[in-house]
Amino acid sequence: IVLTGTETNLLDQKITAVVEVKTGADTWGKIPWGSFSITEAKIDQDKGTSTFTGYGGISILQQREYQPGAITFPTTVGGLAQQLADYFGIQVNMDAGIPNIDAPVTEDLWAKISGTTYRDVLEEIAGATGTIAVIGGGDETLDFKLPPISEASETLTEDNLITSKIGENWGVVNSVVLSRQPQNDNIVVVDNESVEQTGQRTDLVIANNQILDKQRETTAQPLLDALDGWEYRNAEIKTEGHAYHEIGDRLDITINNETYQMVVTKS
């Protein structure tokens, strides 16, 4: 962020960046770009400007290397998420209905893996629970969101789409796979009835997940059950004049009189 003037001090503060976009002839809508912790500040007296560099909550976790002893074991998947949030001074929101929240984590699974960051641990928690991990609320809340199997939050049509590209329909998730390189063939659980009905196996691939790898069937089956009915479909959508959508939002998109159901996985 570059600001005019040299008196503003944002170093070590948390900010929320918001931009406005035109949504109509005389209307504007606000789009939050997220919250950031300012870690660097440079003042240019000659130009009369201040330059600030900040990182979002996920980026901060990625920059911090995991330190054995920072988290206490034994614990549970939910307890692991809570300790991770406590370590970074944020609140955690993990719904009781999320699969594997009470699954035990009896030992430090990352103590001997060099180069592990706290984001790596966060990703494994999300993978073991089948959720999308999001840090929001001014970088003060860590949410784990299940893909919603519910009504769409908004319907988009050709009238408000600039471009759209609908990819292959991968089908309903009917298997969970631990993709341990280089094998990439470690199927844990499969819904054989679904495979027979659809004629295809659609995998939810969770790469190198230490939590699932320790318990296999006891943790993978609840994960598959929780994602029952969730379809994969690849899509790239750009819209004009529409509100910001959060990760996890579900959309109906009508293209050439055919409606597709989408879950927002990245902004």
Coordinates of C-alpha atoms in Angstrom, one line a residue:
I1 CA 0.0 0.0 0.0
V2 CA 1.4 3.4 -1.0
L3 CA -0.1 6.4 0.8
T4 CA 0.5 10.1 0.2
G5 CA 2.1 11.7 3.2
T6 CA 4.8 10.6 5.7
E7 CA 2.9 10.9 9.0
T8 CA 0.7 7.8 8.9
N9 CA 2.1 4.9 11.0
L10 CA 0.6 1.4 10.2
L11 CA 3.6 -0.7 11.3
D12 CA 2.5 -3.7 13.4
Q13 CA -1.2 -2.9 12.9
K14 CA -4.0 -4.9 11.3
I15 CA -5.9 -3.2 8.5
T16 CA -8.8 -4.2 6.2
A17 CA -8.6 -3.2 2.6
V18 CA -11.9 -2.3 0.8
V19 CA -12.4 -1.2 -2.8
E20 CA -15.6 0.0 -4.4
V21 CA -16.9 -1.1 -7.8
K22 CA -19.6 0.3 -9.9
T23 CA -22.8 -1.9 -9.8
G24 CA -25.1 0.4 -11.7
A25 CA -25.5 3.8 -13.2
D26 CA -25.4 5.5 -9.8
T27 CA -24.6 2.7 -7.4
W28 CA -21.4 1.3 -6.0
G29 CA -20.6 -1.8 -4.1
K30 CA -17.9 -2.5 -1.6
I31 CA -15.5 -5.5 -2.1
P32 CA -13.3 -6.4 0.8
W33 CA -9.8 -7.5 -0.2
G34 CA -9.2 -9.0 3.2
S35 CA -7.3 -8.2 6.4
F36 CA -3.6 -7.7 6.6
S37 CA -0.9 -7.4 9.2
I38 CA 1.6 -4.6 8.3
T39 CA 5.1 -5.9 8.8
E40 CA 7.2 -3.3 6.8
A41 CA 7.1 0.4 6.4
K42 CA 9.2 2.7 4.2
I43 CA 9.1 6.5 4.2
D44 CA 10.2 8.6 1.2
Q45 CA 10.6 12.2 2.4
D46 CA 11.5 13.4 -1.1
K47 CA 8.4 12.1 -2.7
G48 CA 6.3 12.6 0.4
T49 CA 4.9 9.0 0.4
S50 CA 4.7 6.1 2.8
T51 CA 4.9 2.5 1.6
F52 CA 3.5 -0.4 3.7
T53 CA 3.8 -4.1 3.2
G54 CA 1.3 -6.5 4.8
Y55 CA 0.3 -10.1 4.8
G56 CA -2.9 -12.0 5.3
G57 CA -3.5 -14.5 8.0
I58 CA -2.8 -17.5 5.8
S59 CA 0.4 -16.0 4.5
I60 CA 1.6 -15.4 8.1
L61 CA 1.1 -19.0 8.9
Q62 CA 3.0 -20.0 5.8
Q63 CA 6.0 -17.8 6.7
R64 CA 6.3 -19.3 10.2
E65 CA 8.2 -22.6 10.5
Y66 CA 6.6 -25.2 12.8
Q67 CA 8.3 -25.5 16.1
P68 CA 7.9 -28.9 18.0
G69 CA 6.6 -28.2 21.5
A70 CA 4.3 -25.3 20.5
I71 CA 1.4 -27.7 20.4
T72 CA 0.7 -30.2 23.2
F73 CA -0.1 -33.9 22.4
P74 CA -2.1 -36.0 22.7
T75 CA -5.0 -34.0 21.4
T76 CA -7.9 -34.2 18.9
V77 CA -8.3 -32.7 15.5
G78 CA -10.5 -30.0 17.0
G79 CA -8.0 -29.5 19.8
L80 CA -5.2 -29.2 17.3
A81 CA -7.1 -26.4 15.5
Q82 CA -7.8 -24.7 18.8
Q83 CA -4.2 -24.8 19.8
L84 CA -3.1 -23.5 16.4
A85 CA -5.5 -20.6 16.7
D86 CA -4.4 -19.9 20.3
Y87 CA -0.7 -19.8 19.2
F88 CA -1.5 -17.0 16.7
G89 CA -3.9 -15.2 18.9
I90 CA -7.1 -15.7 16.9
Q91 CA -10.5 -17.3 17.5
V92 CA -11.4 -20.6 15.9
N93 CA -14.9 -21.6 14.6
M94 CA -15.2 -25.4 14.0
D95 CA -18.8 -26.6 13.8
A96 CA -19.7 -29.7 15.8
G97 CA -21.0 -31.4 12.7
I98 CA -17.6 -31.4 10.9
P99 CA -16.3 -34.9 10.5
N100 CA -13.3 -36.1 12.5
I101 CA -13.4 -33.2 14.9
D102 CA -13.0 -35.6 17.8
A103 CA -10.5 -37.9 16.1
P104 CA -7.4 -38.4 18.3
V105 CA -4.0 -37.1 17.4
T106 CA -1.8 -39.0 19.8
E107 CA 1.6 -37.7 18.9
D108 CA 3.4 -34.8 17.1
L109 CA 3.2 -35.9 13.5
W110 CA 5.3 -33.0 12.2
A111 CA 8.2 -32.9 14.7
K112 CA 10.6 -34.8 12.4
I113 CA 9.5 -33.3 9.1
S114 CA 11.9 -30.4 8.2
G115 CA 10.6 -27.3 6.6
T116 CA 7.0 -27.7 7.9
T117 CA 5.1 -24.5 8.4
Y118 CA 2.0 -23.8 10.4
R119 CA 0.1 -23.5 7.2
D120 CA 1.0 -27.1 6.4
V121 CA -0.5 -28.1 9.7
L122 CA -3.6 -26.0 8.9
E123 CA -4.0 -27.6 5.5
E124 CA -3.8 -31.1 7.1
I125 CA -6.6 -30.2 9.6
A126 CA -8.7 -29.0 6.7
G127 CA -8.0 -32.1 4.7
A128 CA -8.8 -34.4 7.6
T129 CA -12.2 -32.6 8.1
G130 CA -13.1 -32.1 4.4
T131 CA -13.3 -28.3 5.0
I132 CA -12.0 -25.1 3.5
A133 CA -9.9 -23.2 6.1
V134 CA -10.4 -19.4 6.0
I135 CA -8.9 -16.7 8.2
G136 CA -11.2 -13.6 8.2
G137 CA -12.9 -11.3 10.5
G138 CA -9.9 -8.9 10.6
D139 CA -7.5 -11.8 10.9
E140 CA -9.2 -12.7 14.2
T141 CA -11.2 -15.8 13.2
L142 CA -10.2 -19.1 11.8
D143 CA -13.2 -20.8 10.2
F144 CA -13.4 -24.4 8.8
K145 CA -16.2 -24.5 6.2
L146 CA -17.8 -27.6 4.8
P147 CA -18.8 -27.3 1.1
P148 CA -22.5 -26.4 1.4
I149 CA -25.1 -28.8 0.1
S150 CA -27.9 -26.2 0.1
E151 CA -29.7 -23.6 -1.9
A152 CA -27.6 -21.2 -4.0
S153 CA -26.8 -17.8 -2.5
E154 CA -27.2 -16.2 -5.9
T155 CA -28.1 -17.0 -9.5
L156 CA -25.9 -15.7 -12.3
T157 CA -27.0 -15.6 -15.9
E158 CA -25.6 -14.5 -19.3
D159 CA -26.9 -11.0 -18.5
N160 CA -24.2 -10.5 -15.8
L161 CA -21.4 -12.7 -16.9
I162 CA -18.4 -11.2 -18.8
T163 CA -16.8 -14.5 -19.5
S164 CA -17.4 -18.1 -18.4
K165 CA -15.8 -21.4 -19.0
I166 CA -17.4 -24.6 -17.7
G167 CA -15.0 -27.5 -17.4
E168 CA -15.4 -31.2 -17.1
N169 CA -18.0 -32.6 -14.7
W170 CA -16.0 -34.9 -12.5
G171 CA -19.1 -36.3 -10.9
V172 CA -20.2 -36.9 -7.3
V173 CA -17.3 -37.6 -4.8
N174 CA -17.4 -41.3 -4.1
S175 CA -13.9 -42.1 -2.9
V176 CA -11.2 -40.7 -0.6
V177 CA -7.6 -41.1 -1.6
L178 CA -4.3 -40.4 0.2
S179 CA -2.0 -39.3 -2.5
R180 CA 1.3 -40.2 -1.1
Q181 CA 3.9 -39.5 -3.8
P182 CA 5.1 -41.2 -5.9
Q183 CA 2.4 -44.0 -5.6
N184 CA -0.7 -41.8 -5.9
D185 CA -2.8 -44.9 -5.7
N186 CA -3.6 -45.2 -2.0
I187 CA -7.5 -45.5 -2.0
V188 CA -8.8 -45.6 1.5
V189 CA -12.6 -45.8 1.1
V190 CA -14.9 -46.1 -2.0
D191 CA -18.6 -46.0 -2.4
N192 CA -18.9 -49.0 -4.7
E193 CA -22.6 -48.5 -5.3
S194 CA -22.1 -45.0 -6.6
V195 CA -19.2 -46.2 -8.8
E196 CA -21.5 -48.8 -10.3
Q197 CA -24.4 -46.4 -10.9
T198 CA -22.3 -43.6 -12.4
G199 CA -19.7 -45.7 -14.2
Q200 CA -16.9 -43.6 -12.8
R201 CA -14.9 -43.1 -9.6
T202 CA -14.5 -39.5 -8.6
D203 CA -11.7 -39.0 -6.0
L204 CA -11.3 -36.5 -3.2
V205 CA -7.5 -36.5 -3.2
I206 CA -5.8 -35.5 0.1
A207 CA -2.0 -35.4 -0.4
N208 CA 0.4 -36.6 2.3
N209 CA -2.1 -36.1 5.2
Q210 CA -0.4 -37.3 8.4
I211 CA -3.7 -37.2 10.3
L212 CA -5.6 -39.4 7.9
D213 CA -2.6 -41.6 7.3
K214 CA -2.4 -42.7 11.0
Q215 CA -6.0 -43.8 11.2
R216 CA -7.1 -44.6 7.6
E217 CA -10.6 -46.1 7.5
T218 CA -11.8 -44.7 10.8
T219 CA -11.2 -41.1 9.6
A220 CA -11.8 -41.4 5.9
Q221 CA -15.3 -42.9 6.0
P222 CA -16.8 -40.0 8.0
L223 CA -15.1 -37.6 5.5
L224 CA -16.7 -39.4 2.6
D225 CA -20.1 -39.4 4.4
A226 CA -20.0 -35.7 5.0
L227 CA -19.3 -34.9 1.3
D228 CA -22.2 -37.1 0.1
G229 CA -23.8 -35.4 -2.9
W230 CA -21.0 -32.9 -3.5
E231 CA -20.1 -32.8 -7.2
Y232 CA -16.9 -31.6 -8.7
R233 CA -17.1 -29.4 -11.7
N234 CA -14.3 -27.2 -13.0
A235 CA -15.3 -23.6 -13.9
E236 CA -13.9 -20.2 -14.5
I237 CA -16.4 -17.4 -14.0
K238 CA -16.1 -13.6 -14.2
T239 CA -18.9 -11.3 -13.4
E240 CA -19.7 -7.6 -13.6
G241 CA -21.7 -5.6 -11.1
H242 CA -22.0 -8.4 -8.5
A243 CA -21.2 -8.5 -4.8
Y244 CA -18.1 -10.2 -3.4
H245 CA -18.5 -13.9 -2.8
E246 CA -16.7 -15.7 0.0
I247 CA -15.1 -19.1 -0.2
G248 CA -17.8 -21.7 0.4
D249 CA -20.6 -19.7 -1.2
R250 CA -22.8 -21.7 -3.6
L251 CA -23.9 -20.2 -6.9
D252 CA -26.3 -21.2 -9.7
I253 CA -24.9 -20.2 -13.0
T254 CA -27.1 -20.3 -16.1
I255 CA -25.3 -20.5 -19.5
N256 CA -27.2 -21.3 -22.7
N257 CA -30.3 -22.2 -20.8
E258 CA -28.4 -24.8 -18.7
T259 CA -27.9 -24.3 -15.0
Y260 CA -24.7 -25.3 -13.2
Q261 CA -24.3 -25.4 -9.4
M262 CA -20.9 -24.1 -8.2
V263 CA -19.1 -23.8 -4.9
V264 CA -16.7 -20.9 -4.6
T265 CA -13.3 -22.4 -3.7
K266 CA -11.1 -19.3 -4.3
S267 CA -11.7 -15.6 -4.7

